[in-house]
Amino acid sequence: MPAFNEALFAAGMIELKAKFVAGLPARLKQIVPTSPIPTLIWQADEDVLNELHRLAGAAGSLGFDSLANTARQLEKELQALPRDAKLSLRDFEKLEQAAAAVLLA
């Protein structure tokens, strides 16, 4: 087994982080509802919950802890909502802010 190459590992992590950041806007489009109405009805969308779960895991693995924690918290909040509950677009603002911090870093 070859020895661990720290420089190669660091370069790989930089590349993974860059790919993650580049794909973040598309991921947000899958999660954040686009509606002219500020309040909508939650339909327990499994695709949204799954994407939030994947986002939280990937962000955490890459060291974007604030984004990971925010995505995880939103996932838990949405899971706890009853079907047809009212949902405000403001509920997604923290996620958008955490993502913006990653994009601007």
PDB file of C-alpha atoms in Angstrom:
ATOM      1  CA  MET A   1       0.000   0.000   0.000  1.00  0.00           C
ATOM      2  CA  PRO A   2       1.478   3.381  -0.993  1.00  0.00           C
ATOM      3  CA  ALA A   3       2.144   5.987   1.667  1.00  0.00           C
ATOM      4  CA  PHE A   4      -0.432   8.684   2.283  1.00  0.00           C
ATOM      5  CA  ASN A   5       0.312  11.732   0.165  1.00  0.00           C
ATOM      6  CA  GLU A   6      -0.930  14.774   2.056  1.00  0.00           C
ATOM      7  CA  ALA A   7      -0.339  17.188  -0.833  1.00  0.00           C
ATOM      8  CA  LEU A   8      -2.308  14.998  -3.232  1.00  0.00           C
ATOM      9  CA  PHE A   9      -5.108  14.671  -0.682  1.00  0.00           C
ATOM     10  CA  ALA A  10      -5.222  18.465  -0.170  1.00  0.00           C
ATOM     11  CA  ALA A  11      -5.344  19.049  -3.924  1.00  0.00           C
ATOM     12  CA  GLY A  12      -8.194  16.553  -4.235  1.00  0.00           C
ATOM     13  CA  MET A  13     -10.145  18.273  -1.456  1.00  0.00           C
ATOM     14  CA  ILE A  14      -9.704  21.643  -3.143  1.00  0.00           C
ATOM     15  CA  GLU A  15     -11.085  20.164  -6.359  1.00  0.00           C
ATOM     16  CA  LEU A  16     -14.043  18.561  -4.544  1.00  0.00           C
ATOM     17  CA  LYS A  17     -14.853  21.827  -2.783  1.00  0.00           C
ATOM     18  CA  ALA A  18     -14.702  23.734  -6.069  1.00  0.00           C
ATOM     19  CA  LYS A  19     -17.100  21.254  -7.714  1.00  0.00           C
ATOM     20  CA  PHE A  20     -19.435  21.462  -4.725  1.00  0.00           C
ATOM     21  CA  VAL A  21     -19.471  25.275  -4.808  1.00  0.00           C
ATOM     22  CA  ALA A  22     -20.004  25.303  -8.589  1.00  0.00           C
ATOM     23  CA  GLY A  23     -23.005  22.982  -8.236  1.00  0.00           C
ATOM     24  CA  LEU A  24     -24.527  24.729  -5.235  1.00  0.00           C
ATOM     25  CA  PRO A  25     -26.843  27.103  -7.166  1.00  0.00           C
ATOM     26  CA  ALA A  26     -28.385  24.165  -9.049  1.00  0.00           C
ATOM     27  CA  ARG A  27     -28.885  22.263  -5.794  1.00  0.00           C
ATOM     28  CA  LEU A  28     -30.632  25.247  -4.244  1.00  0.00           C
ATOM     29  CA  LYS A  29     -33.016  25.418  -7.212  1.00  0.00           C
ATOM     30  CA  GLN A  30     -34.059  21.842  -6.410  1.00  0.00           C
ATOM     31  CA  ILE A  31     -34.739  22.739  -2.773  1.00  0.00           C
ATOM     32  CA  VAL A  32     -36.007  26.310  -2.549  1.00  0.00           C
ATOM     33  CA  PRO A  33     -39.511  26.811  -3.933  1.00  0.00           C
ATOM     34  CA  THR A  34     -39.987  29.539  -6.484  1.00  0.00           C
ATOM     35  CA  SER A  35     -43.355  31.120  -6.011  1.00  0.00           C
ATOM     36  CA  PRO A  36     -44.717  34.636  -6.299  1.00  0.00           C
ATOM     37  CA  ILE A  37     -46.856  33.813  -3.252  1.00  0.00           C
ATOM     38  CA  PRO A  38     -44.918  34.151   0.036  1.00  0.00           C
ATOM     39  CA  THR A  39     -46.867  31.316   1.663  1.00  0.00           C
ATOM     40  CA  LEU A  40     -47.397  27.931   0.104  1.00  0.00           C
ATOM     41  CA  ILE A  41     -48.714  24.543   1.146  1.00  0.00           C
ATOM     42  CA  TRP A  42     -46.156  21.895   2.093  1.00  0.00           C
ATOM     43  CA  GLN A  43     -46.748  18.633   0.262  1.00  0.00           C
ATOM     44  CA  ALA A  44     -44.066  16.563   2.031  1.00  0.00           C
ATOM     45  CA  ASP A  45     -41.891  16.527  -1.074  1.00  0.00           C
ATOM     46  CA  GLU A  46     -39.482  13.606  -0.679  1.00  0.00           C
ATOM     47  CA  ASP A  47     -37.216  14.976  -3.410  1.00  0.00           C
ATOM     48  CA  VAL A  48     -36.701  18.178  -1.421  1.00  0.00           C
ATOM     49  CA  LEU A  49     -36.072  16.250   1.794  1.00  0.00           C
ATOM     50  CA  ASN A  50     -33.614  13.924   0.070  1.00  0.00           C
ATOM     51  CA  GLU A  51     -31.730  16.807  -1.537  1.00  0.00           C
ATOM     52  CA  LEU A  52     -31.544  18.623   1.809  1.00  0.00           C
ATOM     53  CA  HIS A  53     -30.162  15.451   3.385  1.00  0.00           C
ATOM     54  CA  ARG A  54     -27.523  15.066   0.656  1.00  0.00           C
ATOM     55  CA  LEU A  55     -26.634  18.752   0.858  1.00  0.00           C
ATOM     56  CA  ALA A  56     -26.167  18.551   4.623  1.00  0.00           C
ATOM     57  CA  GLY A  57     -23.926  15.500   4.304  1.00  0.00           C
ATOM     58  CA  ALA A  58     -21.794  16.825   1.477  1.00  0.00           C
ATOM     59  CA  ALA A  59     -21.411  20.277   3.028  1.00  0.00           C
ATOM     60  CA  GLY A  60     -20.405  18.751   6.349  1.00  0.00           C
ATOM     61  CA  SER A  61     -17.886  16.410   4.741  1.00  0.00           C
ATOM     62  CA  LEU A  62     -16.252  19.329   2.957  1.00  0.00           C
ATOM     63  CA  GLY A  63     -16.056  21.562   6.019  1.00  0.00           C
ATOM     64  CA  PHE A  64     -18.956  23.889   5.231  1.00  0.00           C
ATOM     65  CA  ASP A  65     -20.382  23.403   8.709  1.00  0.00           C
ATOM     66  CA  SER A  66     -22.798  26.329   8.801  1.00  0.00           C
ATOM     67  CA  LEU A  67     -24.434  25.246   5.549  1.00  0.00           C
ATOM     68  CA  ALA A  68     -24.541  21.623   6.713  1.00  0.00           C
ATOM     69  CA  ASN A  69     -26.181  22.534  10.021  1.00  0.00           C
ATOM     70  CA  THR A  70     -28.682  24.862   8.367  1.00  0.00           C
ATOM     71  CA  ALA A  71     -29.669  22.241   5.774  1.00  0.00           C
ATOM     72  CA  ARG A  72     -29.989  19.577   8.473  1.00  0.00           C
ATOM     73  CA  GLN A  73     -32.163  21.855  10.620  1.00  0.00           C
ATOM     74  CA  LEU A  74     -34.455  22.720   7.702  1.00  0.00           C
ATOM     75  CA  GLU A  75     -34.734  19.029   6.818  1.00  0.00           C
ATOM     76  CA  LYS A  76     -35.852  18.231  10.385  1.00  0.00           C
ATOM     77  CA  GLU A  77     -38.325  21.116  10.424  1.00  0.00           C
ATOM     78  CA  LEU A  78     -39.881  20.036   7.126  1.00  0.00           C
ATOM     79  CA  GLN A  79     -40.077  16.402   8.238  1.00  0.00           C
ATOM     80  CA  ALA A  80     -42.007  17.490  11.321  1.00  0.00           C
ATOM     81  CA  LEU A  81     -44.599  19.451   9.342  1.00  0.00           C
ATOM     82  CA  PRO A  82     -47.961  17.828   8.755  1.00  0.00           C
ATOM     83  CA  ARG A  83     -49.007  17.406   5.154  1.00  0.00           C
ATOM     84  CA  ASP A  84     -50.740  20.504   3.773  1.00  0.00           C
ATOM     85  CA  ALA A  85     -49.191  22.757   6.429  1.00  0.00           C
ATOM     86  CA  LYS A  86     -48.598  26.365   5.483  1.00  0.00           C
ATOM     87  CA  LEU A  87     -44.986  27.056   4.670  1.00  0.00           C
ATOM     88  CA  SER A  88     -43.393  30.449   4.231  1.00  0.00           C
ATOM     89  CA  LEU A  89     -40.652  31.107   1.732  1.00  0.00           C
ATOM     90  CA  ARG A  90     -38.926  32.776   4.678  1.00  0.00           C
ATOM     91  CA  ASP A  91     -38.358  29.268   6.062  1.00  0.00           C
ATOM     92  CA  PHE A  92     -35.762  28.828   3.322  1.00  0.00           C
ATOM     93  CA  GLU A  93     -33.979  32.156   3.883  1.00  0.00           C
ATOM     94  CA  LYS A  94     -31.444  30.787   6.378  1.00  0.00           C
ATOM     95  CA  LEU A  95     -30.449  28.100   3.894  1.00  0.00           C
ATOM     96  CA  GLU A  96     -30.025  30.682   1.144  1.00  0.00           C
ATOM     97  CA  GLN A  97     -27.933  32.868   3.464  1.00  0.00           C
ATOM     98  CA  ALA A  98     -25.686  29.965   4.480  1.00  0.00           C
ATOM     99  CA  ALA A  99     -25.254  29.016   0.815  1.00  0.00           C
ATOM    100  CA  ALA A 100     -24.451  32.620  -0.101  1.00  0.00           C
ATOM    101  CA  ALA A 101     -21.694  32.641   2.524  1.00  0.00           C
ATOM    102  CA  VAL A 102     -20.151  29.562   0.877  1.00  0.00           C
ATOM    103  CA  LEU A 103     -20.454  31.054  -2.602  1.00  0.00           C
ATOM    104  CA  LEU A 104     -18.872  34.336  -1.528  1.00  0.00           C
ATOM    105  CA  ALA A 105     -15.982  32.744   0.386  1.00  0.00           C
TER     106      ALA A 105
END
